[in-house]
CSV table of C-alpha atoms in Angstrom, one decimal:
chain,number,residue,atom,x,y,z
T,1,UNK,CA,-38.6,23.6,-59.5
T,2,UNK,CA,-40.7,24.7,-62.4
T,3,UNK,CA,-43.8,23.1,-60.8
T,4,UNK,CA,-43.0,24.6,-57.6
T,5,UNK,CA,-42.7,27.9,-59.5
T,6,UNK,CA,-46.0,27.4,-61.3
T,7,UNK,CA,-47.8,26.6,-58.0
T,8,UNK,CA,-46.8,29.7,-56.3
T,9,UNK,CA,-48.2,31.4,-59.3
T,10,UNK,CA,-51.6,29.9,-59.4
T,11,UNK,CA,-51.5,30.2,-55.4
T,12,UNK,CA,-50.9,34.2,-56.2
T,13,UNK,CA,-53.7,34.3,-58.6
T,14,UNK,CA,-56.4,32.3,-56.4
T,15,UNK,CA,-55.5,34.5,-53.1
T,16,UNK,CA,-55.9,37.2,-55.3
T,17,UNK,CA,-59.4,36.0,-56.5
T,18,UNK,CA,-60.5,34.8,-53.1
T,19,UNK,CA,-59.6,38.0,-51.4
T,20,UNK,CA,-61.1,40.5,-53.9
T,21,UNK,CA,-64.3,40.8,-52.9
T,22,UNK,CA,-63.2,41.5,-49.2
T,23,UNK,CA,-60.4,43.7,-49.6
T,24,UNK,CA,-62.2,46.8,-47.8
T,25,UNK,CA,-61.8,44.7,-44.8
T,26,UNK,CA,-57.8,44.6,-43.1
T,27,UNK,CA,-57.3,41.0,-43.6
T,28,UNK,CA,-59.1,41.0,-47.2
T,29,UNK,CA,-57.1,44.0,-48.5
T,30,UNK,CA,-54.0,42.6,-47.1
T,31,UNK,CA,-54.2,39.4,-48.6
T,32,UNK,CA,-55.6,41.2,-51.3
T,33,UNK,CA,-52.1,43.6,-51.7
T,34,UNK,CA,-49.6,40.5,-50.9
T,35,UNK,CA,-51.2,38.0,-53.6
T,36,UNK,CA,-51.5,40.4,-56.5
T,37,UNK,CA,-48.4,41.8,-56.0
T,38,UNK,CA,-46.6,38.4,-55.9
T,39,UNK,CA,-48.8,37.6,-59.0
T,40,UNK,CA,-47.3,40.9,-60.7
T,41,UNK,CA,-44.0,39.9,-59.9
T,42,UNK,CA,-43.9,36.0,-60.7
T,43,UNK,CA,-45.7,36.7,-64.1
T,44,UNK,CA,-42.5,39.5,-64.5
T,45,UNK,CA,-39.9,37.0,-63.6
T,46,UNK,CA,-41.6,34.5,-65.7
T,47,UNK,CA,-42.0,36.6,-68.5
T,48,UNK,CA,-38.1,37.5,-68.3
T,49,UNK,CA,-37.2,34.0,-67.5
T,50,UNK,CA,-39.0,33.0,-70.9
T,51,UNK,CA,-38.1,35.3,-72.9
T,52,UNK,CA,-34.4,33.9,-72.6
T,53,UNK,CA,-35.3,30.9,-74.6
T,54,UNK,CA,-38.4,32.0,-77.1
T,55,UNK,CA,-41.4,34.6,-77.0
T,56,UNK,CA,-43.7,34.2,-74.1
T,57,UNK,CA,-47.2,33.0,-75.1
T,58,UNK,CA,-45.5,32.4,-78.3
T,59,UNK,CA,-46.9,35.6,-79.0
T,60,UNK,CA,-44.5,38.3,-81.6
T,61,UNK,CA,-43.1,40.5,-78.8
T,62,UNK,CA,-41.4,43.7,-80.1
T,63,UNK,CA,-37.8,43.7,-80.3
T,64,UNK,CA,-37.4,46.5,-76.9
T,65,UNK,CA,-39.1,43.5,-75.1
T,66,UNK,CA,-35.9,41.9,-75.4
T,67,UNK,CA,-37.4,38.8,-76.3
T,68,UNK,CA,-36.1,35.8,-77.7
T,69,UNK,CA,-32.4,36.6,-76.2
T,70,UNK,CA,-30.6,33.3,-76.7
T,71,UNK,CA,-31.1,33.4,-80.3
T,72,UNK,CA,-30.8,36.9,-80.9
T,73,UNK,CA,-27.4,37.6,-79.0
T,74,UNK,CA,-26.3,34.1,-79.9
T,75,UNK,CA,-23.2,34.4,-82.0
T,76,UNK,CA,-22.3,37.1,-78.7
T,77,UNK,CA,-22.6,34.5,-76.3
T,78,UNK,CA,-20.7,31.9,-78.1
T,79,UNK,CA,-17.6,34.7,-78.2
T,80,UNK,CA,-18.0,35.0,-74.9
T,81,UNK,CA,-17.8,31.7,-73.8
T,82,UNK,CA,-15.1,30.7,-76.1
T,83,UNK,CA,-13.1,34.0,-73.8
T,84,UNK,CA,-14.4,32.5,-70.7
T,85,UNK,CA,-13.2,29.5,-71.2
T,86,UNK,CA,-9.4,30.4,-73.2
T,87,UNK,CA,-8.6,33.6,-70.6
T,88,UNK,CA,-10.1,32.4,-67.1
T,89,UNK,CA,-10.5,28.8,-67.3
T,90,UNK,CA,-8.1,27.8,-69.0
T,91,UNK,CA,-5.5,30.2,-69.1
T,92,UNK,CA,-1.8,29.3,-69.5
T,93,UNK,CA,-1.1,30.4,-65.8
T,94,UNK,CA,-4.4,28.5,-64.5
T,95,UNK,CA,-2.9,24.9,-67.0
T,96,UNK,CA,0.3,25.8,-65.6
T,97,UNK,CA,-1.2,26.0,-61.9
T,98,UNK,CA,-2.6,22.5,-62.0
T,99,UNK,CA,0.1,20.6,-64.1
T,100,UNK,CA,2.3,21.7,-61.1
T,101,UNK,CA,-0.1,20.3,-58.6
T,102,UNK,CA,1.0,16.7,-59.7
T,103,UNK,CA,4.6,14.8,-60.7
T,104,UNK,CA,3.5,13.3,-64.0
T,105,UNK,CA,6.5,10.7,-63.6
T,106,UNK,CA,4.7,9.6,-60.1
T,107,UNK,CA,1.3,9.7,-61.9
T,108,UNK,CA,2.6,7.2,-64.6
T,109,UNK,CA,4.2,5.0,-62.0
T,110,UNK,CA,0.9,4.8,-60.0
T,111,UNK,CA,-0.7,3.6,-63.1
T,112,UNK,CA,1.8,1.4,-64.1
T,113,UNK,CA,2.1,0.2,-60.5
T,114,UNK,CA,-1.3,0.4,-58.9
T,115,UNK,CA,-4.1,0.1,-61.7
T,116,UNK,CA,-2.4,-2.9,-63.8
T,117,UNK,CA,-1.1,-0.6,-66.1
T,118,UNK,CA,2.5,-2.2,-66.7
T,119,UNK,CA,0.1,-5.4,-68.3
T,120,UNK,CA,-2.2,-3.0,-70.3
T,121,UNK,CA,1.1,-1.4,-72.0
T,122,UNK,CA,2.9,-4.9,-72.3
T,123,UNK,CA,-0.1,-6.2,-73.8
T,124,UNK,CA,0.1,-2.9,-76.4
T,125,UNK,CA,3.3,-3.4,-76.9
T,126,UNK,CA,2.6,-7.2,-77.5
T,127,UNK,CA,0.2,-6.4,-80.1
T,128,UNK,CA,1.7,-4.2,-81.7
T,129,UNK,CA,5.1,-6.2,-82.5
T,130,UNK,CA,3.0,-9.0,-83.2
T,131,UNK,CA,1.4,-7.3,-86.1
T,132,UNK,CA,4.7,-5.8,-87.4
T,133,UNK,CA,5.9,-8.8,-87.6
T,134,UNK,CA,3.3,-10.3,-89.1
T,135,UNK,CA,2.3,-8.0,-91.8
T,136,UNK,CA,6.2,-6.2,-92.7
T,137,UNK,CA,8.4,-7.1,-95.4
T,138,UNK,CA,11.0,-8.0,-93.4
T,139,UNK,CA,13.9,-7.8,-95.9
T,140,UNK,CA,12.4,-3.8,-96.8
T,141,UNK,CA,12.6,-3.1,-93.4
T,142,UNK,CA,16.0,-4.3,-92.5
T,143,UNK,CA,17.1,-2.4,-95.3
T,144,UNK,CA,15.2,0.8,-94.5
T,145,UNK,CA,16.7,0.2,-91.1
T,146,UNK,CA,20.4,-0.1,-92.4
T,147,UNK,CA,20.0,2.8,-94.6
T,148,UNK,CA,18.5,5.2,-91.7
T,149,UNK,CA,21.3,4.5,-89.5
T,150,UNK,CA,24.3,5.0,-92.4
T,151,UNK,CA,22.6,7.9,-94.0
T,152,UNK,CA,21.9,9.4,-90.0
T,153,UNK,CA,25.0,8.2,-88.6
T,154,UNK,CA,26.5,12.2,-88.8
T,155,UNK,CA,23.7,12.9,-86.1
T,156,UNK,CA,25.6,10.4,-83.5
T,157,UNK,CA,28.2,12.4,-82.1
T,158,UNK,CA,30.8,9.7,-81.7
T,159,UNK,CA,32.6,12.0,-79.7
T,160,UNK,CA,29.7,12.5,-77.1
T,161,UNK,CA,29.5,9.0,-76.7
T,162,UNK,CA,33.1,8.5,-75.6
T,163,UNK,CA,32.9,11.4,-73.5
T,164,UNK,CA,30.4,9.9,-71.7
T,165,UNK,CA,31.6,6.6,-71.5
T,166,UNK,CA,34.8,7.6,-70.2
T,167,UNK,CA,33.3,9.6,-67.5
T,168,UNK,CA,30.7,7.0,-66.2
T,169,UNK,CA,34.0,4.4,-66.3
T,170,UNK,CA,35.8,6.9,-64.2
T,171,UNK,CA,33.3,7.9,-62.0
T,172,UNK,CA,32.5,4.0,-61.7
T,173,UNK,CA,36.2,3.1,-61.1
T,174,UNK,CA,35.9,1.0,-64.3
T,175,UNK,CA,39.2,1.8,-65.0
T,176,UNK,CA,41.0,0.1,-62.4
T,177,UNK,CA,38.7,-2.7,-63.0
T,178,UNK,CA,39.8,-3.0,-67.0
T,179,UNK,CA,44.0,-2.3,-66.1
T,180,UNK,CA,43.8,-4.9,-63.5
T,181,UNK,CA,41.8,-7.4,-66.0
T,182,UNK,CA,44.3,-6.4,-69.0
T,183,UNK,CA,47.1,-6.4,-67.0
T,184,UNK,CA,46.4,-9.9,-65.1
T,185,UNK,CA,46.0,-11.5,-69.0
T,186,UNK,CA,48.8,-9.7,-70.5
T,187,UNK,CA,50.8,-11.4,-67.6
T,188,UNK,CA,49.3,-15.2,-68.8
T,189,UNK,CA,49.8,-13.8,-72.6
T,190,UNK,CA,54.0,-12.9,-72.1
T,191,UNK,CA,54.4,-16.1,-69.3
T,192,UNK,CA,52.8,-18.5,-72.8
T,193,UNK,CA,55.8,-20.3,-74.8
T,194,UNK,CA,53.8,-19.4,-77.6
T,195,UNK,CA,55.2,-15.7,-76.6
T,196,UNK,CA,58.7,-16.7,-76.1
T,197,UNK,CA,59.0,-18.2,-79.6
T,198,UNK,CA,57.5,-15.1,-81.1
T,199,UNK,CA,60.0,-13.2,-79.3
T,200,UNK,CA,63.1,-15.3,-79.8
T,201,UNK,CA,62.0,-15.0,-83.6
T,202,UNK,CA,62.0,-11.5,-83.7
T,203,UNK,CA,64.9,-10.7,-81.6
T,204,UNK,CA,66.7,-13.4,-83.9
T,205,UNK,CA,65.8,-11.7,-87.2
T,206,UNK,CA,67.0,-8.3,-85.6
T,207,UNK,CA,70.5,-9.4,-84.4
T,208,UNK,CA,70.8,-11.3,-87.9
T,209,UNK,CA,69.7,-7.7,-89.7
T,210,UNK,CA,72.3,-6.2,-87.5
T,211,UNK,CA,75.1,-8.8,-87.7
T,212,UNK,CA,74.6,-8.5,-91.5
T,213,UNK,CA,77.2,-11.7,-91.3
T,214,UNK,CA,80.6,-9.3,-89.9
T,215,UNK,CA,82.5,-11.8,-87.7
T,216,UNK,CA,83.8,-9.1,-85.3
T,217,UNK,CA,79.7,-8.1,-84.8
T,218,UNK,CA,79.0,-11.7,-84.5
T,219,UNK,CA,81.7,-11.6,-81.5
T,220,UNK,CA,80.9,-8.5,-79.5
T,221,UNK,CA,77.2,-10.3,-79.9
T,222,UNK,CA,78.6,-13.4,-78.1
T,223,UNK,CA,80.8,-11.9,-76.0
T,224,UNK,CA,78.3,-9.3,-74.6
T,225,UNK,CA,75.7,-12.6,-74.2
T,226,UNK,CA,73.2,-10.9,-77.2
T,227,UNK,CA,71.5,-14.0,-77.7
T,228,UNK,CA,67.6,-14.2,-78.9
T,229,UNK,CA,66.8,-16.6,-75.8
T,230,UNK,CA,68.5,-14.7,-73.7
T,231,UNK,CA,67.2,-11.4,-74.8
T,232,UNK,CA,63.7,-13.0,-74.8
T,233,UNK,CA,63.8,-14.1,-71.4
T,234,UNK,CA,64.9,-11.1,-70.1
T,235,UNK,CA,62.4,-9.3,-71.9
T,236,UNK,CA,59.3,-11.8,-71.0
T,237,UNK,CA,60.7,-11.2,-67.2
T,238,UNK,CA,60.7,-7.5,-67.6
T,239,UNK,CA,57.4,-7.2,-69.3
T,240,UNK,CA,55.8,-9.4,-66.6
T,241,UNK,CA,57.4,-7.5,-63.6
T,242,UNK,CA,55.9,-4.4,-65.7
T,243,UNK,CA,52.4,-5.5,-65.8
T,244,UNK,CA,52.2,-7.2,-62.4
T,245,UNK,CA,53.1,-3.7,-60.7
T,246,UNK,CA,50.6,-1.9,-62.8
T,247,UNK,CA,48.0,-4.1,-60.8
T,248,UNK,CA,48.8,-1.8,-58.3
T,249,UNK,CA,46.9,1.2,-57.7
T,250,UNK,CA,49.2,3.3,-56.4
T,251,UNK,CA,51.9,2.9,-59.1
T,252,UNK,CA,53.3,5.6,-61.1
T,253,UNK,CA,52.2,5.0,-64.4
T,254,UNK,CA,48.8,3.5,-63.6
T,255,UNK,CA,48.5,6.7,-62.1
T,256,UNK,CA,49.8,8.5,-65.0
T,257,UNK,CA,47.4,6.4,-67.7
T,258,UNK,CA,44.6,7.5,-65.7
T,259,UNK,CA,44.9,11.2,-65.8
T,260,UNK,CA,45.7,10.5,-69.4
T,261,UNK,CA,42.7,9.5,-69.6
T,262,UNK,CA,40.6,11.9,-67.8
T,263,UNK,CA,42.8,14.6,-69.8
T,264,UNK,CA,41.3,12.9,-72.8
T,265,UNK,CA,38.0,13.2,-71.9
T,266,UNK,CA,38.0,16.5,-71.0
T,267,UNK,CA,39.3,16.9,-74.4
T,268,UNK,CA,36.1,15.5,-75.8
T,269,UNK,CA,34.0,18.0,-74.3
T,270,UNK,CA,35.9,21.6,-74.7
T,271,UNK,CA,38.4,20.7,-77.6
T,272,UNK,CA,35.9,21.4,-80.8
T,273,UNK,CA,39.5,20.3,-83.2
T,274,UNK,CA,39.9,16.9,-81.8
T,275,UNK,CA,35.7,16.4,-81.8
T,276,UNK,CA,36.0,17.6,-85.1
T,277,UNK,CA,38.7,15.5,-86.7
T,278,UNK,CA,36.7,12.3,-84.5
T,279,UNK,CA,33.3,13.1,-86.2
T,280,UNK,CA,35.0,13.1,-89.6
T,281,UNK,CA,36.9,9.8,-89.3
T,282,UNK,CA,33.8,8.4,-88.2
T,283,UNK,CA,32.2,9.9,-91.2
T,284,UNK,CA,34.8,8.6,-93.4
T,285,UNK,CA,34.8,5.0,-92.0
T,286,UNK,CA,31.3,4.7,-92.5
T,287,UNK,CA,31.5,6.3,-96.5
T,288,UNK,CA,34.0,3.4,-96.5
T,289,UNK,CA,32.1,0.9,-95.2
T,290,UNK,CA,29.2,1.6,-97.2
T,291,UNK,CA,29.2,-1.1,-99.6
T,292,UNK,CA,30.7,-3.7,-98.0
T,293,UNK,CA,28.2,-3.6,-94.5
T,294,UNK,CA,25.5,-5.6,-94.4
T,295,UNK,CA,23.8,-5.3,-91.1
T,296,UNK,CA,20.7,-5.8,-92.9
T,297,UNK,CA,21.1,-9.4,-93.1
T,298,UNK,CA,21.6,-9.8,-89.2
T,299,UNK,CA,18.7,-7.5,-88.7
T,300,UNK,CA,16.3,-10.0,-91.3
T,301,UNK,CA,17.5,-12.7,-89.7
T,302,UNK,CA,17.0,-11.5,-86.3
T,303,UNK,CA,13.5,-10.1,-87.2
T,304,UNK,CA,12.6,-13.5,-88.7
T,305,UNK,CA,13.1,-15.2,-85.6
T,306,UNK,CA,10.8,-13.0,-83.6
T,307,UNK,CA,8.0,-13.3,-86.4
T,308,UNK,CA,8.6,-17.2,-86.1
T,309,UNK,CA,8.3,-16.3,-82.0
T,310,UNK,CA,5.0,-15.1,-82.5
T,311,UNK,CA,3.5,-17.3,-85.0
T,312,UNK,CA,4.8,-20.2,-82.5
T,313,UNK,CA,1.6,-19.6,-80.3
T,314,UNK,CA,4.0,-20.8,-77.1
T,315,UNK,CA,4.8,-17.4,-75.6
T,316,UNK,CA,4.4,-17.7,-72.2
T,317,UNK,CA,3.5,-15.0,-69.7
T,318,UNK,CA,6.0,-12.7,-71.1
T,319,UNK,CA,4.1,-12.6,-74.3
T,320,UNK,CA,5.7,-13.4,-77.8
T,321,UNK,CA,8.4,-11.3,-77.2
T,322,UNK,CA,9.6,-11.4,-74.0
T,323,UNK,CA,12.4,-8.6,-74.0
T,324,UNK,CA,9.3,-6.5,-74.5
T,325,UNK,CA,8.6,-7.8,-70.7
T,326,UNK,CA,11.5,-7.2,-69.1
T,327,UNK,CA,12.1,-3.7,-70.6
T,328,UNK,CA,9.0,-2.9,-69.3
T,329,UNK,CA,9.5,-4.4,-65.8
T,330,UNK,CA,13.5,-2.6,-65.5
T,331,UNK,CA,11.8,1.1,-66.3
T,332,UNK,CA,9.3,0.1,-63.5
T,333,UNK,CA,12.0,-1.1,-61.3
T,334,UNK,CA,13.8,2.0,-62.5
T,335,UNK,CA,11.2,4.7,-61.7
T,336,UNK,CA,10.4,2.8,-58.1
T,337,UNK,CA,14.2,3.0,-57.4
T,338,UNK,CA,15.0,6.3,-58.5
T,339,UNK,CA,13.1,9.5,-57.5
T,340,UNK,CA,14.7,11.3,-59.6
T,341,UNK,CA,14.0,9.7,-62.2
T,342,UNK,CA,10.3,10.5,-61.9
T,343,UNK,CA,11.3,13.9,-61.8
T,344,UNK,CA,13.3,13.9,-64.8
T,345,UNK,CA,10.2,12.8,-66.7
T,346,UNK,CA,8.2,15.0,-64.8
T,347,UNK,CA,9.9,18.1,-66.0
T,348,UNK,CA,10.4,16.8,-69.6
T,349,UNK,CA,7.1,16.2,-70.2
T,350,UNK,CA,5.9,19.7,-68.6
T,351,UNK,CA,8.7,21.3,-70.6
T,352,UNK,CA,6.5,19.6,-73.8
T,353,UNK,CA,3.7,20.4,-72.3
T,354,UNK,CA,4.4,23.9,-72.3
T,355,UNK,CA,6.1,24.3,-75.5
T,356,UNK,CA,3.0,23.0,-77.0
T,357,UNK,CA,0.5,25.0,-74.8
T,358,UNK,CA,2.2,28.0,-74.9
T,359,UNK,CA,2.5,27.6,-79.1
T,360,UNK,CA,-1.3,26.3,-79.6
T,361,UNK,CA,-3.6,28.0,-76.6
T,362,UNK,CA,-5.5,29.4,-79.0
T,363,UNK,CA,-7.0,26.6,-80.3
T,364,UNK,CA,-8.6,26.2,-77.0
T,365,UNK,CA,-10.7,29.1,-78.5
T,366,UNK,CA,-11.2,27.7,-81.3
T,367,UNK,CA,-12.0,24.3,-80.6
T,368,UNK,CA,-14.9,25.7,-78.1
T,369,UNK,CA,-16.4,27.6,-81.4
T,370,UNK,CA,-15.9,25.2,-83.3
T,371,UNK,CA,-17.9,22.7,-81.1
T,372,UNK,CA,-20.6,25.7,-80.3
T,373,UNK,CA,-21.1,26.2,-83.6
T,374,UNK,CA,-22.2,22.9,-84.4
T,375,UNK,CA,-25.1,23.4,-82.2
T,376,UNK,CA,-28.7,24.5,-83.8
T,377,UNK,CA,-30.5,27.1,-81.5
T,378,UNK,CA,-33.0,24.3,-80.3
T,379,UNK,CA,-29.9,22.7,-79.1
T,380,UNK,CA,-27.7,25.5,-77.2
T,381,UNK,CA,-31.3,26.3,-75.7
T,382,UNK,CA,-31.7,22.9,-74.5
T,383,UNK,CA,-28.1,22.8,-73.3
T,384,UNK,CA,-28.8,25.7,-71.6
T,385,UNK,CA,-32.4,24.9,-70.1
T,386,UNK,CA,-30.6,21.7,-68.9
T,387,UNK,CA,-27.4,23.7,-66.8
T,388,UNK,CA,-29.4,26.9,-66.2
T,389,UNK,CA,-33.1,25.6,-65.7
T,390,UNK,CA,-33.4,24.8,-62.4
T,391,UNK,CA,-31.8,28.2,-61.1
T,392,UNK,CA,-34.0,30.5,-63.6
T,393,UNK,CA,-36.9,28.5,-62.0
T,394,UNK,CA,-35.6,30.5,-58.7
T,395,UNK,CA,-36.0,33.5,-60.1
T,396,UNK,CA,-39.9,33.3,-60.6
T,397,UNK,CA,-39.9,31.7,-57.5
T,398,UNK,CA,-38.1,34.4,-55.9
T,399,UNK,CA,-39.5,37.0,-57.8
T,400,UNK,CA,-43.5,35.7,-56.7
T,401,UNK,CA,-42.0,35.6,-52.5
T,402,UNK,CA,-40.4,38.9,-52.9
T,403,UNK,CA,-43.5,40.2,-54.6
T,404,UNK,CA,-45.9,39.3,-51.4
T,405,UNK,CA,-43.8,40.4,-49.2
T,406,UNK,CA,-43.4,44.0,-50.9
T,407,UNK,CA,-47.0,44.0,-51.6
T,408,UNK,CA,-47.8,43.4,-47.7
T,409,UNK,CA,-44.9,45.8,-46.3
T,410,UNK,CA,-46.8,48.7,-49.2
T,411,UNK,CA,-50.5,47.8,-47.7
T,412,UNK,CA,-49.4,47.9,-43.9
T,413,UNK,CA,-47.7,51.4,-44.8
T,414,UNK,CA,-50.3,52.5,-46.6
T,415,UNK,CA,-52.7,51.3,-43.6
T,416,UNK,CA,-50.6,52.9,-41.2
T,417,UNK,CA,-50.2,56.4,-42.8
T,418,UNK,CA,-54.5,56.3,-43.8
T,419,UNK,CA,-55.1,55.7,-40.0
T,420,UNK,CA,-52.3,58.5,-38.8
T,421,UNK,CA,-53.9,60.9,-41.2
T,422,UNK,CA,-57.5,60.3,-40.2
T,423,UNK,CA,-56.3,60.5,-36.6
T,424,UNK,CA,-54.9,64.0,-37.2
T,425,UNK,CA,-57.6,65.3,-39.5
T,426,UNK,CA,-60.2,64.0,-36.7
């Protein structure tokens, strides 16, 4: 573009040239009009065009030229640019706008999915163990482990916990499933002679204790049939006819232990006394327990193994640590399973997202600046010349066509109104 520029230039110059010396003549003069004024007006838009960047002719222009206007307005331009950019472009409303356009959670499954990103991450993930293992002090970190979760352990709300495990058994029907299993082995446990014995032992000692050797209670004993196998029998009959009807559902107190239990639960969430007195035993089992737990030991142990897993240099596809693997592979499963589970991370990470842009959108600003500024004015004149160039170059290009064509319409009115006077003076 600037050599097409140039060329209608020099062409402006030359018809001007050529047609000088026969512009009393209609075709000379207009020629004559249309080349010097699209001379006049590409050597305007040229001078203007290159004035942006330097001084034309690299002569010392005056300052009302406005001459040299990159460098002179420079630290202006840079301000606003870094406005553009933090108020239009990238306004909170405009980040906001496009981060709505798209479900991040379906994003990250169409990476993990469709661009072999579930490898890439497992191969991370891989790595990274792999060089935990290999360069931690395994005992240290057991330890630090063992004493993050004892000296954290008042952030788990115990209480929660149940809450929600009692809710998801509920809602599961879990607990039918655990009173039938209890009740069918409490049925084997009371039908064992291992039971009986226990039982005939106990009811023994208690009629002895009461008997406290009186004949006449010794008598009413025999007379009434008080005997520990007999009172054991009937009892290990009674307790099995118990716990076979609690299999089923319908009866009265398997109906009344389950409302027990959802009464319970919905303790745990509005009662803040029982939640309280929950999170303090827990609190006070684990001061207890202090000294004498070791899960540090287990955790060595079980760290050892995977650094031997990895050292082994048999991994497999599933890499040195294969739970790694299928970790990975159940999210994936997960999020192609569960649509709403792509939209729970979608808002989570927008909710992020705009926590953090709504807290730090001015660094937008400044990291604009901040990159501007690092720029010497050869270089933002360059970058400039490089984006800008080519439609600057249709200014003088546009300002030499527009020139001609004002220079002809001026002659042909000129011509016109000469020959309309001469007519009328005549």
């Amino acid at each position: 573009m600037n050599k097409w520029a140039g060329t209608l230039l020099a062409g402006a110059f030359v018809g001007m040239l050529a047609a000088f010396p026969f512009q009393h003549t209609f075709v000379g003069g207009f020629l004559f009009a249309m080349s010097s004024a699209a001379a006049i007006g590409g050597l305007a838009d040229w001078f203007a065009v290159t004035a942006l960047f330097g001084q034309p002719l690299r002569v010392k222009w005056p300052d009302w030229m406005g001459t040299n206007i990159i460098s002179r307005n420079r630290e202006r331009l840079i301000n606003e640019l870094v406005h553009m950019v933090q108020t239009e472009l990238l306004s909170i409303p405009n980040i906001r706008a496009r981060l709505d356009e798209h479900n991040i959670g379906a994003v990250l499954l169409n990476y993990l999915t469709e661009h072999h990103g579930e490898k890439a991450v497992n191969d991370i993930l891989q790595r990274l163990a792999g060089d935990v293992m290999a360069k931690a002090d395994l005992k240290d970190l057991a330890s630090v482990v063992q004493n993050y979760l004892l000296d954290h352990a008042d952030a788990v709300q115990v209480s929660e916990i149940i809450a929600d495990v009692g809710e998801w058994t509920l809602r599961n029907r879990y607990d039918d499933r655990i009173v039938e299993f209890f009740a069918a082995e409490l049925v084997k446990l009371v039908r064992s002679p291992s039971f009986r014995l226990i039982a005939e032992r106990l009811i023994d000692s208690a009629l002895q204790s009461y008997e406290k050797g009186m004949s006449r209670r010794k008598w009413v004993n025999s007379a009434a049939g008080l005997s520990a196998p007999a009172i054991s029998a009937k009892l290990q009959s009674w307790l099995t006819g118990y716990l076979e009807e609690m299999s089923d559902a319908d009866n009265r107190h398997r109906i009344q232990l389950k409302q027990m239990i959802e009464q319970y639960v919905l303790r745990l969430r509005t009662d803040q006394h029982l939640r309280y007195r929950i999170e303090a035993g827990k609190m006070k089992l684990v001061d207890s327990l202090k000294g004498h737990i070791h899960v540090d030991a287990y955790i060595s142990e079980n760290l050892e193994s995977f650094r031997q897993a990895a050292a082994s240099g048999t991994t497999g596809e599933s890499g040195a640590f294969p739970w790694i693997t299928n970790k990975l592979r159940q999210t994936v499963d997960h999020m192609e399973n569960k649509p709403e589970m792509l939209d729970r991370i979608d808002q989570t990470i927008k909710t992020k997202l705009y926590a953090i842009i709504e807290q730090k959108h001015d660094y937008i600003g400044k990291l604009v600046k901040d990159k501007l500024g690092t720029y010497s004015e050869e270089e933002l004149i360059k970058q400039v010349k490089e984006h800008a160039g080519r439609d600057l170059q249709y200014v003088r290009i546009n300002g030499t066509l527009v020139g001609a064509f004002i220079g002809a319409v001026l002659y042909l009115l000129t011509y016109v109104v000469e020959r309309v006077t001469s007519s009328l003076g005549g």
